[in-house]
Coordinates of C-alpha atoms in Angstrom, one line a residue:
Chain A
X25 CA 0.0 0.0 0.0
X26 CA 2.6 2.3 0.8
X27 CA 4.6 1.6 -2.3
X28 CA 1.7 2.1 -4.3
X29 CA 1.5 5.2 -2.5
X30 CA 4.8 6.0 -3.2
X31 CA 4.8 5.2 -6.9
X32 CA 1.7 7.2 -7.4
X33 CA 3.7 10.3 -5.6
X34 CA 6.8 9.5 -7.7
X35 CA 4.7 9.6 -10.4
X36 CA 2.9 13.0 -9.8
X37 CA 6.1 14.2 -9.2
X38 CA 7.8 13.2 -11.8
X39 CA 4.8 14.6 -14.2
X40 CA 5.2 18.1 -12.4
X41 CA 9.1 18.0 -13.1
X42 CA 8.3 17.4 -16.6
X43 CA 5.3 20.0 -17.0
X44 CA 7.6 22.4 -15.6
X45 CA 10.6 21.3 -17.9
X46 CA 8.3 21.7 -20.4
X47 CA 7.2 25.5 -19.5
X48 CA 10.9 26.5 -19.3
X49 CA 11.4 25.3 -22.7
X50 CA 8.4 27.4 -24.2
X51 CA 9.5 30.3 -22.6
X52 CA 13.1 30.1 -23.4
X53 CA 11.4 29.4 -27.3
X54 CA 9.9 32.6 -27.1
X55 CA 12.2 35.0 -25.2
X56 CA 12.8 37.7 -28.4
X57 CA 9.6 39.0 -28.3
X58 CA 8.7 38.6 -24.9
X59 CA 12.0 40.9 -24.0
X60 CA 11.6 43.4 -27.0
X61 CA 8.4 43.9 -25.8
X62 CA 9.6 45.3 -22.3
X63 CA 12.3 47.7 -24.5
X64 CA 15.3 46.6 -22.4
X65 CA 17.6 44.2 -24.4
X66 CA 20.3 45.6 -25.4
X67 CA 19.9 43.6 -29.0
X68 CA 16.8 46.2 -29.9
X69 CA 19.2 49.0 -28.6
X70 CA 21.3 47.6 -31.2
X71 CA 18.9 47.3 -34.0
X72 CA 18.1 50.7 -33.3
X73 CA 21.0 52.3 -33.8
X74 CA 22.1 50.3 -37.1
X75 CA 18.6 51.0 -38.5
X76 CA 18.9 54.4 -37.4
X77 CA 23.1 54.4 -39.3
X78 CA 21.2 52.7 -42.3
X79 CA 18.7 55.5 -42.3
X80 CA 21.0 58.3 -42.5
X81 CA 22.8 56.1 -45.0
X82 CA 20.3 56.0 -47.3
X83 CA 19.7 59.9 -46.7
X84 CA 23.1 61.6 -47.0
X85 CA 24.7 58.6 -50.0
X86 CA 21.6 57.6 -51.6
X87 CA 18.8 60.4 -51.6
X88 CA 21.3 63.3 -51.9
X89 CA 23.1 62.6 -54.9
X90 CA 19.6 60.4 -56.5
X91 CA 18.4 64.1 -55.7
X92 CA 21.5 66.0 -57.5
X93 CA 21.0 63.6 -59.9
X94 CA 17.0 64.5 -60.7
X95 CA 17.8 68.1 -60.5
X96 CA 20.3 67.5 -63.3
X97 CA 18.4 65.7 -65.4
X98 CA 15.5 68.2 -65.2
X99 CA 18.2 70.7 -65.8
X100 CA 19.3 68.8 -69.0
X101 CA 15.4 68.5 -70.1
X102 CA 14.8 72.1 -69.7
X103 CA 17.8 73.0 -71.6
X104 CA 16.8 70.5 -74.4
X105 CA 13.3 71.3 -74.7
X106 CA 13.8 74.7 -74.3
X107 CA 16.9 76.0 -76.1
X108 CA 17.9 72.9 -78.4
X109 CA 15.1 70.9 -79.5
X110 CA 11.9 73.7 -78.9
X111 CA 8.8 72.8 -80.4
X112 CA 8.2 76.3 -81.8
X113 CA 11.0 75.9 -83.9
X114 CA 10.7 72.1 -85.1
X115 CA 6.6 73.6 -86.1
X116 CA 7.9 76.0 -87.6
X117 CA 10.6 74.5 -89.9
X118 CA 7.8 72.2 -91.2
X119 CA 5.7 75.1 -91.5
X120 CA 7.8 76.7 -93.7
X121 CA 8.3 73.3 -96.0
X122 CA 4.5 73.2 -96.2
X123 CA 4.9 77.1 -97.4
X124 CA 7.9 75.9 -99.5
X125 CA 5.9 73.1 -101.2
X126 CA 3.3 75.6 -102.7
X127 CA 6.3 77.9 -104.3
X128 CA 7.7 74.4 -105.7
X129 CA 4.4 73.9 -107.4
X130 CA 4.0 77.2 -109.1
X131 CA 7.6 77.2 -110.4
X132 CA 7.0 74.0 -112.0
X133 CA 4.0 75.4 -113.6
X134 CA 5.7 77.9 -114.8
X135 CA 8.3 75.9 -116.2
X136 CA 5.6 73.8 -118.3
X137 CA 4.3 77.3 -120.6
X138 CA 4.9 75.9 -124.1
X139 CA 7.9 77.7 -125.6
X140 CA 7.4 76.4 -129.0
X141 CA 7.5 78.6 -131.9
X142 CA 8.1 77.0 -135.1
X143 CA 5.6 77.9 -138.1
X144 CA 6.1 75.5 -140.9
X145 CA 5.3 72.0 -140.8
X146 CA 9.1 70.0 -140.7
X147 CA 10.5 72.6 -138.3
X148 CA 7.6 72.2 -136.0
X149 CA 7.6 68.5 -136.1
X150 CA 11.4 68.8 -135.0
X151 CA 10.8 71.1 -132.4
X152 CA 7.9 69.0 -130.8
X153 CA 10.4 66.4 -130.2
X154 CA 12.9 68.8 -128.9
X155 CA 10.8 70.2 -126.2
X156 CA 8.8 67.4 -125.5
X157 CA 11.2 66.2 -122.2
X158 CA 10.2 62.6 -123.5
X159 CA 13.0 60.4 -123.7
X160 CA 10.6 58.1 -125.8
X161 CA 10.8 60.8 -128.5
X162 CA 14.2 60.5 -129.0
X163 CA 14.4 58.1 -132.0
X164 CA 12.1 60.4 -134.1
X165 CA 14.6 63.1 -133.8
X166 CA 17.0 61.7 -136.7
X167 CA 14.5 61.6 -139.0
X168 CA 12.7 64.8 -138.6
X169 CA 16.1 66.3 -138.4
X170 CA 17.1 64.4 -141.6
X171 CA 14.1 66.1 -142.9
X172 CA 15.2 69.5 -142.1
X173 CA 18.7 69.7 -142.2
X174 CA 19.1 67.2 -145.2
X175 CA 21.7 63.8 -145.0
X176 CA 25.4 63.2 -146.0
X177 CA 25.5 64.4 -150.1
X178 CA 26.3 61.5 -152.0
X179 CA 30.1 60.7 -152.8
X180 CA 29.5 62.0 -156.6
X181 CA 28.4 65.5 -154.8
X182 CA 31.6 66.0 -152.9
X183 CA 35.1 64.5 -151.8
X184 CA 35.0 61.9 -149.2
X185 CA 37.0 64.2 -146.3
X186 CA 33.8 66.6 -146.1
X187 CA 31.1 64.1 -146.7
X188 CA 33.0 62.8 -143.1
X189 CA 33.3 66.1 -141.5
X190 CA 29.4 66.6 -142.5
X191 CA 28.7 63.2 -141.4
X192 CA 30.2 63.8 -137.6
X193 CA 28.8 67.3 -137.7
X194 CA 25.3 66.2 -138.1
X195 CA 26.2 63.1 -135.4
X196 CA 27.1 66.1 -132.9
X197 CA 23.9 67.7 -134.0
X198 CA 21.5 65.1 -133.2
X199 CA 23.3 63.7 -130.5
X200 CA 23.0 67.2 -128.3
X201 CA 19.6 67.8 -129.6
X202 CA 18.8 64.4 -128.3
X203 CA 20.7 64.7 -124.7
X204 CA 18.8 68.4 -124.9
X205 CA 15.9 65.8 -124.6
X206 CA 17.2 63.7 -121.5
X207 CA 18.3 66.5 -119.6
X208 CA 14.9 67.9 -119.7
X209 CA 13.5 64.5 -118.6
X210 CA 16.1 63.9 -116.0
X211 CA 15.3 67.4 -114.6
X212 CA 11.9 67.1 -114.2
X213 CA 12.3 63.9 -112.4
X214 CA 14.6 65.9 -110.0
X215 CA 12.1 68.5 -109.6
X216 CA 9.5 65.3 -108.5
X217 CA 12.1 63.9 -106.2
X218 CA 12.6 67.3 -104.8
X219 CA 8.6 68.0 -104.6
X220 CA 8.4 64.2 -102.5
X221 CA 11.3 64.7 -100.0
X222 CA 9.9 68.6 -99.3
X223 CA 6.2 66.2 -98.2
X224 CA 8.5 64.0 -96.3
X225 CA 10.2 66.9 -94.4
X226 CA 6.7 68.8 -93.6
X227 CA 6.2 65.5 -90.9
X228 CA 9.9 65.0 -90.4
X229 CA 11.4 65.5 -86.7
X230 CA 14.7 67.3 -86.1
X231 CA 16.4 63.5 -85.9
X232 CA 15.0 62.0 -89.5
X233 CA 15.7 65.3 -91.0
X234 CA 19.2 64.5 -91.1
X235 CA 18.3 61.5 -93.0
X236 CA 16.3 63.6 -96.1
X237 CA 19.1 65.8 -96.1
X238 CA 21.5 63.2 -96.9
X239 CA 18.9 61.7 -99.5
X240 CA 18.6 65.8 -101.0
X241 CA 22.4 65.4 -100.7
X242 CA 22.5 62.6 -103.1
X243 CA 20.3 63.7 -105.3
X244 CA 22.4 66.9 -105.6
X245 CA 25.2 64.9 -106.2
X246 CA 23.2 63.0 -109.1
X247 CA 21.5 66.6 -110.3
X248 CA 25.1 68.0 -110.7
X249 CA 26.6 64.4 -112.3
X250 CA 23.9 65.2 -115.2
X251 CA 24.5 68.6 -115.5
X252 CA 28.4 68.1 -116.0
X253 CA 27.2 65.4 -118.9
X254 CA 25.2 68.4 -120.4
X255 CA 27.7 70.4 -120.5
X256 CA 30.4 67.8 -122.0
X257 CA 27.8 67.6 -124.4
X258 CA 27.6 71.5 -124.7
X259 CA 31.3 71.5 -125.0
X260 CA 31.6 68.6 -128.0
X261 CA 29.1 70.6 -130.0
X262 CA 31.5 73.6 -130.0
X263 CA 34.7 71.5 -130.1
X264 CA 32.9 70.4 -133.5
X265 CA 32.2 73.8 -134.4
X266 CA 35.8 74.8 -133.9
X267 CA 37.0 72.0 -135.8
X268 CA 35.4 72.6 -138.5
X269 CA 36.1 76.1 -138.6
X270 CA 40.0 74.7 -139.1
X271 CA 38.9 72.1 -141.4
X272 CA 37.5 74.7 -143.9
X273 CA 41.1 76.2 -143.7
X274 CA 42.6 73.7 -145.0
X275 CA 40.3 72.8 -147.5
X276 CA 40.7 76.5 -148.5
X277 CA 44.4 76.0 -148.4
X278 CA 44.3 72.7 -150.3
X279 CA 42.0 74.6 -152.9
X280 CA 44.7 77.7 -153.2
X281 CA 47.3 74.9 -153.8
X282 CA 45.6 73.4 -156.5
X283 CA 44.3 75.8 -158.5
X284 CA 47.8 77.5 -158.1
X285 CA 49.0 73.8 -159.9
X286 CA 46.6 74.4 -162.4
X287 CA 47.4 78.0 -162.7
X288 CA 51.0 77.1 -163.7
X289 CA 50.0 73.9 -165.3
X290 CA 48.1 76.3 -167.7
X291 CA 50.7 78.8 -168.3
X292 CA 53.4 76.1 -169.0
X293 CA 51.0 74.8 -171.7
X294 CA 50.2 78.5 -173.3
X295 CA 54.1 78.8 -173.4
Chain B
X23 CA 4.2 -13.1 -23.0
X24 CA 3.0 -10.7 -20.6
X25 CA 5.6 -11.6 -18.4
X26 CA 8.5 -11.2 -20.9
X27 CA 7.5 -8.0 -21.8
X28 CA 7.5 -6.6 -17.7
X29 CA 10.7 -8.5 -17.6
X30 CA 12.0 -5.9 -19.9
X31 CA 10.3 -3.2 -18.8
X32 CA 11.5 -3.9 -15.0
X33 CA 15.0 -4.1 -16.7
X34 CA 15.0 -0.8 -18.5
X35 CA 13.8 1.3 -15.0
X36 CA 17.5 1.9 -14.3
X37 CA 18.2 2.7 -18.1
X38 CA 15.8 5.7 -17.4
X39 CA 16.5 6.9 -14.3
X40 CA 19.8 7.7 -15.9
X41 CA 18.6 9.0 -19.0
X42 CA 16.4 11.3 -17.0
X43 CA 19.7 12.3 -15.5
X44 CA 20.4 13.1 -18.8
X45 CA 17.5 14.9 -19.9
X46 CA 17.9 17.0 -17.2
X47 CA 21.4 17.6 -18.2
X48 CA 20.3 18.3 -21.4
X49 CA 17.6 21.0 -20.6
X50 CA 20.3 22.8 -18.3
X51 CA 22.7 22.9 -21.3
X52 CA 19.7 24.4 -23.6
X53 CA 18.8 26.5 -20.7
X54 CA 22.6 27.6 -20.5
X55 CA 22.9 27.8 -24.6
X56 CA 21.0 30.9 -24.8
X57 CA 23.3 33.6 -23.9
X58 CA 25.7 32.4 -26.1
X59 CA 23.5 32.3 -29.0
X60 CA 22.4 35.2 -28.6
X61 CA 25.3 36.6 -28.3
X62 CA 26.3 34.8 -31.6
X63 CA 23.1 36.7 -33.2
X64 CA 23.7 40.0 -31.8
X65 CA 27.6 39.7 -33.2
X66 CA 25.8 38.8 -36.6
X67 CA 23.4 41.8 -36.4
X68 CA 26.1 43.9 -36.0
X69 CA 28.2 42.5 -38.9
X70 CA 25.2 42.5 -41.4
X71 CA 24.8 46.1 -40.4
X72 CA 28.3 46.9 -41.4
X73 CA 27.7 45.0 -44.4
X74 CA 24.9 47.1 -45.9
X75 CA 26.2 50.1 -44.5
X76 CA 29.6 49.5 -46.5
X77 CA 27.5 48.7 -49.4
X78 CA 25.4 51.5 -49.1
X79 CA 28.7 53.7 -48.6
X80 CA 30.5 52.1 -51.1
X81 CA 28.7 50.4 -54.0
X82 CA 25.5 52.6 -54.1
X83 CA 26.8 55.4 -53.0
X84 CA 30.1 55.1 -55.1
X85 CA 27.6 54.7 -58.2
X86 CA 25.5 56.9 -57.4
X87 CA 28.3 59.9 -57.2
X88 CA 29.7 58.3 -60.4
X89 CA 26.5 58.5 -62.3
X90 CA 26.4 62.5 -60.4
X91 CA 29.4 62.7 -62.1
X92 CA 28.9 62.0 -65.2
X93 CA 25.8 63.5 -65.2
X94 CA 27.1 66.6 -64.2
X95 CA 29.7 66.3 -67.0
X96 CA 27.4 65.4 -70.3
X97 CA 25.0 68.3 -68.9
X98 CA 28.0 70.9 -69.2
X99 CA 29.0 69.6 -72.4
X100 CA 26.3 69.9 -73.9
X101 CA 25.5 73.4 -72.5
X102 CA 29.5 74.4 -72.8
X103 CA 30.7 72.5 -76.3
X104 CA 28.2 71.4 -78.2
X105 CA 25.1 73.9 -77.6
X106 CA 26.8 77.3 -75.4
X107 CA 24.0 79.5 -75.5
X108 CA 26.6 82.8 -75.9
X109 CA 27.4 80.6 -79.2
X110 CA 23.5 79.9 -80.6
X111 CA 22.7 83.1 -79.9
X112 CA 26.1 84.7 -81.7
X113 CA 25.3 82.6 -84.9
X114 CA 21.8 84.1 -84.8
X115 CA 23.0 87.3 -84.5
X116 CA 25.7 86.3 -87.4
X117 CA 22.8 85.3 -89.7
X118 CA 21.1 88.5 -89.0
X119 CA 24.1 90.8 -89.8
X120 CA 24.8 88.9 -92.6
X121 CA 21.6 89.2 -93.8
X122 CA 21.1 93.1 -93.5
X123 CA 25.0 93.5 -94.8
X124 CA 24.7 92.0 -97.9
X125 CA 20.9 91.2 -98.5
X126 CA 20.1 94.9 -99.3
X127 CA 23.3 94.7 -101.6
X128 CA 22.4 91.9 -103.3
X129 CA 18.6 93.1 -104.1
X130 CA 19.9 96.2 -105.6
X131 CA 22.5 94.0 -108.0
X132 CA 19.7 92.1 -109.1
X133 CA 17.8 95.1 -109.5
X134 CA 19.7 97.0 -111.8
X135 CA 17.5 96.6 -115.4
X136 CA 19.8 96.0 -117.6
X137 CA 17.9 97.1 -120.8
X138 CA 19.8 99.0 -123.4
X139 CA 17.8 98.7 -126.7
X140 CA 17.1 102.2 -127.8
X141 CA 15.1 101.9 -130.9
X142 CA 11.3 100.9 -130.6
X143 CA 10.8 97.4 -131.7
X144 CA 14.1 96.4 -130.2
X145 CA 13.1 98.2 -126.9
X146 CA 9.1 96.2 -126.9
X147 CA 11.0 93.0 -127.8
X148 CA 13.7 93.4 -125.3
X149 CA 11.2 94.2 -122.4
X150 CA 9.5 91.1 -122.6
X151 CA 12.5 89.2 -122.7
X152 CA 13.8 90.6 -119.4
X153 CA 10.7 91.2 -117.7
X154 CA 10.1 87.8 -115.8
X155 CA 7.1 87.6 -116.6
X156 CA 5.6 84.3 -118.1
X157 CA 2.3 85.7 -118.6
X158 CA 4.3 87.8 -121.3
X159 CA 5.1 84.9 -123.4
X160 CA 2.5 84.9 -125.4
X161 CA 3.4 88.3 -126.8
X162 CA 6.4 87.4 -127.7
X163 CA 6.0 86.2 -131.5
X164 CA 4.7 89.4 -133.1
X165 CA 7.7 91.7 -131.3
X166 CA 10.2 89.2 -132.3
X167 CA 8.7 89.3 -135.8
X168 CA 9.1 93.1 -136.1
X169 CA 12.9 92.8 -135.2
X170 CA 13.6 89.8 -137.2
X171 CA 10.8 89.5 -139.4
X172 CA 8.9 86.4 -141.2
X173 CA 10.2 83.8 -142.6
X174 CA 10.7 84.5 -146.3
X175 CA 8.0 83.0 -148.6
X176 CA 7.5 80.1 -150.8
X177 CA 8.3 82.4 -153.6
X178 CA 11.7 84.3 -152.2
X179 CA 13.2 81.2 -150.8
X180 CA 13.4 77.6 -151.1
X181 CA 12.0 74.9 -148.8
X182 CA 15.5 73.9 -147.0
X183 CA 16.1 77.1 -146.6
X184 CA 12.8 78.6 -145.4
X185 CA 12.6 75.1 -143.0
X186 CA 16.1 75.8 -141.6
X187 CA 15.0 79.8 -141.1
X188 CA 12.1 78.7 -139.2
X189 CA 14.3 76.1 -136.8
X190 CA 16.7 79.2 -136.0
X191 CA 13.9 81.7 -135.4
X192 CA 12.0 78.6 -133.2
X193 CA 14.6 77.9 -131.5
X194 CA 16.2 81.6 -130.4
X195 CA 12.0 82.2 -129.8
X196 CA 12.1 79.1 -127.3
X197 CA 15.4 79.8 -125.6
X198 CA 14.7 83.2 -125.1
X199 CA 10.6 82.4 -123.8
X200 CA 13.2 79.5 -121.9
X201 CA 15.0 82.9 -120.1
X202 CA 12.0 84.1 -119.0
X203 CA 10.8 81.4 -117.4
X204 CA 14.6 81.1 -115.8
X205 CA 14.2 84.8 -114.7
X206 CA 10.6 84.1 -112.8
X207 CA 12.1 80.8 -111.1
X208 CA 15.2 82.6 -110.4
X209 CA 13.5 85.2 -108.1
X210 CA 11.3 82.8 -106.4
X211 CA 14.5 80.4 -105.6
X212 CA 15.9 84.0 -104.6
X213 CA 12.6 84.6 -102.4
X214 CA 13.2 80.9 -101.0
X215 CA 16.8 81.5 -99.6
X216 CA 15.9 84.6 -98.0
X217 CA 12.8 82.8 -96.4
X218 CA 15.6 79.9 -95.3
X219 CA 18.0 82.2 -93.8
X220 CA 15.3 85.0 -92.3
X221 CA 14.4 81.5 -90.4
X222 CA 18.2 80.5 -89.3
X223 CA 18.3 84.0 -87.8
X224 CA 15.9 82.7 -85.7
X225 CA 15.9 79.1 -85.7
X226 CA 17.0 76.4 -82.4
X227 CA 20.0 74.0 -82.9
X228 CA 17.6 71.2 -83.0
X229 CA 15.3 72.7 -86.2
X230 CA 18.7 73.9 -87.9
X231 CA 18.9 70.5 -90.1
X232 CA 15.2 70.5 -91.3
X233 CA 16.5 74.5 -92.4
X234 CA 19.4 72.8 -94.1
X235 CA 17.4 69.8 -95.7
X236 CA 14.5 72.3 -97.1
X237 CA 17.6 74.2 -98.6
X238 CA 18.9 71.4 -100.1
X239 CA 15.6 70.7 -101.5
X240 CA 15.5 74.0 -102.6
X241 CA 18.9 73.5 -104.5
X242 CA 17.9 70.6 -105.9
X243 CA 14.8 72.7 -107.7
X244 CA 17.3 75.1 -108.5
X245 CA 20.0 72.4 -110.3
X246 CA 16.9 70.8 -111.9
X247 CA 15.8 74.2 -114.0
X248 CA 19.7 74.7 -114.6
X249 CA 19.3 71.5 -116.6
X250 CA 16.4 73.1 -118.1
X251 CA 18.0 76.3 -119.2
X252 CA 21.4 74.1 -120.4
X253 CA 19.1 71.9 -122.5
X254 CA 17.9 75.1 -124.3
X255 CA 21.3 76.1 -124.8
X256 CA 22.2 72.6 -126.5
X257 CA 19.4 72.8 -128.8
X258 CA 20.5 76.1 -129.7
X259 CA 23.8 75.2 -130.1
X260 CA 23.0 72.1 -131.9
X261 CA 20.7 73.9 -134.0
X262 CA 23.5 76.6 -135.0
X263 CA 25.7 73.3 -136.2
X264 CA 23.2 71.8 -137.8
X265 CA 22.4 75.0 -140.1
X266 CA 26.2 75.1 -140.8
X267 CA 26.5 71.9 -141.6
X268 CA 23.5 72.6 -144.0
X269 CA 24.9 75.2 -145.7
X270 CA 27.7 72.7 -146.8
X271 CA 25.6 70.3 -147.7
X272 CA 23.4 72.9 -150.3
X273 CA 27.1 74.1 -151.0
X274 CA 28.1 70.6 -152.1
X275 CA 24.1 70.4 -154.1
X276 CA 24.6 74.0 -155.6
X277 CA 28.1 72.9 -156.5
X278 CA 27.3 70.2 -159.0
X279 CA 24.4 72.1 -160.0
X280 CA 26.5 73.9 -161.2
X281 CA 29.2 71.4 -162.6
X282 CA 25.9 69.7 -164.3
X283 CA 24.8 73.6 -165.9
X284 CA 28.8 73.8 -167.2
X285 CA 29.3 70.4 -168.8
X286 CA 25.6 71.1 -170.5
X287 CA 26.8 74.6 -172.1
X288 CA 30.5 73.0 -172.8
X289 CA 28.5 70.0 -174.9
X290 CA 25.6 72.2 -176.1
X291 CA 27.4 75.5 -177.1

């Protein structure tokens, strides 16, 4: 009886010891919260004060300079909007291309009055396809020339050295009238070109403009390339002019020579 | 069975008593851990503090006053070299001077007539030809006709010749309607690069290369009706040979005409 007495005391005891085992283990699972709630461990103090380091971190490296930083950029903005890029300006550039593209227009128009002035039948027909600024016309012109200006005489009319320089002076002849022709046509493809890119720069912003300008640069270069071919052809057409100028010297001189062989060949025989 | 298994229980009793020793042990040493560990933690706290403060310090803030840097540096390169405001607003003024030195200049060159006919159909004739006027054109054939006059008819001149007389008067008619027409483009590409650099005198950095495209454009117009007016000249020119070369060839026809005439009179005498 007394053991079982005993055991059940042991017992109890033994489950107290182990309740109270248990309670010191809980509490010493939760002790964090259970001190930073009373504000006296020296780990919040600690926390505090790095948190508090972190903060005026954060103040004087990060949001001072990130500050300097904005204020520089607005800076850069302003200066940009407002002295380099304004939109005034860039409005009114395209403004004036828009004004431009109506002063294109007319001068084109103008360009287009008829000039032609022929009366007669052959030198109008010639004329047409002179100032038509149709490349496709350009066959046509040796024939209506041919009928205007006449062909090479046949070799029973005249020796073969002129029948060649009138051959090559009628080649010259034809040959500028025709590239008269093409550099009409070229040019008023320039002017269409020009027209388009003017359309193209009435939308255009300050950074494509660059890229139409280097287009108009091009087609400058190209504009001027067919303008030196014009005048290479304006300079064979007087080069041919000149020559014969010195080719009827010396057929003069080749004349004077014979006739003075005749000349004494005639006198010799009247002796 | 039964009795086996309290056999073994009745063994282990001592077996526990120690490990409760141990337990107990145990607990005490937990119970002891916790200053330590926390002591462990409070060194860590510290050391992660120091880390992100030395990052903050040092990476962050390092960038940070690099990027302030550079920031600062673009900003007064662009305001100082590329864009200076004393500079923009020089070049404006440049374009302005320029503009009332030689603009007034230049209008009065271009001004000067530079008519000098002095009889009356000469004078009407040469008044339309340096008018600039297309709208004049069509007046053009009757005062050319009273300087020149018509071509020669059927009965004074033969076909070649009256044909090529025609071509010449057609074509010095064309080029010189052709002049006219240069003369009216002329002042409206002059009246375009005054517009162009009116706007310069006030235009930004950023709308100065649409200002330099729309001239180029405009130059481009102006190259195309240089074409125009050099085509005209190479008809003329052509046309000039072409009479020339003419003349040689009637020569050359006249010639054995005339060879043809002899030999008949020398056989028929």
């Amino acid at each position: 009886m007394k053991r079982r007495l005993l055991i059940r005391g042991w017992r109890f005891i033994r489950k107290g010891v182990a309740l109270g085992l248990a309670l010191v283990v809980v509490v010493l699972m939760l002790p964090s919260k259970a001190r930073s709630q009373l504000g006296l461990d020296p780990c919040c103090a600690i926390i505090s004060a790095g948190l508090s380091t972190i903060s005026n971190l954060l103040n004087s490296v990060v949001a001072k300079p990130l500050g300097a930083i904005q204020q520089l950029e607005q800076q850069s903005a302003n200066f940009e909007q407002q002295v380099v890029f304004p939109v005034t300006a860039i409005n009114q550039a395209r403004g004036m291309a828009g004004q431009f593209q109506g002063q294109f227009v007319q001068m084109r128009q103008i360009f287009q009055v008829p000039v032609a002035s022929a009366t007669l039948v052959t030198p109008q027909q010639l004329e047409q396809s002179l100032l038509s600024r149709n490349p496709g016309t350009v066959p046509q012109i040796t024939n209506n020339y041919a009928a205007l200006y006449g062909t090479v005489m046949p070799s029973t009319d005249a020796p073969q050295s002129v029948r060649d320089l009138v051959d090559m002076t009628d080649a010259e002849a034809q040959a500028a009238m025709k590239k008269a022709v093409e550099i009409d046509a070229l040019a008023d493809l320039e002017l269409q070109a020009a027209e388009q890119i003017n359309q193209q720069l009435q939308t255009a912003a300050p950074g494509s403009a660059s890229i139409l300008d280097a287009q108009t640069s091009a087609w400058l270069v190209r504009a001027n390339a067919y303008t030196q071919s014009a005048m290479a052809e304006l300079v064979r057409v007087r080069s041919i002019e000149l020559a014969n100028t010195g080719a009827q010297v010396k057929f003069s001189a080749a004349h004077t020579n014979t006739l003075y062989n005749s000349g004494g060949l005639l006198l010799q025989g009247a002796h | 069975m039964k009795q086996r298994a309290l056999a073994l229980i009745h063994g282990l009793r001592p077996g526990f008593r120690s490990g409760k020793r141990w337990l107990l042990l145990l607990l005490l040493a937990v119970v002891l851990a916790p200053p330590s560990a926390r002591a462990a933690g409070i060194g860590d706290i510290l050391t992660l503090f120091k880390t992100i403060a030395s990052t903050i310090q040092g990476a962050i803030g390092g960038a940070l006053s690099g990027i302030q840097t550079l920031n600062s540096t673009i900003n007064n390169f662009r305001q100082q070299i590329i864009w200076p405001l004393a500079q923009i607003n020089q070049a404006r003024a440049f374009v302005a001077s320029t503009r009332s030195q030689y603009g007034g200049l230049m209008f009065q060159i271009q001004a000067i007539r530079n008519n000098s006919a002095t009889l009356t159909n000469p004078t009407q004739l040469e008044s339309v030809f340096r008018n600039g006027q297309s709208g004049s054109i069509g007046q053009f054939q009757p005062l050319y006709t009273n300087v020149y006059g018509n071509v020669p008819s059927s009965n004074d001149a033969r076909p070649v010749q009256r044909n090529m007389v025609d071509m010449d008067d057609a074509l010095a008619q064309g080029s010189l309607k052709t002049t006219v027409l240069s003369d009216q483009t002329a002042e409206g590409m002059l009246a375009l690069a005054d517009s162009i650099e009116q706007q310069s005198a006030t235009a930004a950095p950023g709308a100065a290369p649409m200002l330099a495209t729309q001239a180029g454009i405009s130059e481009l117009e102006s190259q195309a009706y240089l074409a125009k007016v050099l085509a005209s000249e190479l008809r003329q020119e052509a046309a000039k040979l072409a009479h020339q070369n003419s003349l040689l060839k009637q020569s050359a026809a006249s010639t054995r005409n005339l060879q043809n005439q002899v030999q008949q009179v020398l056989t028929h005498p």
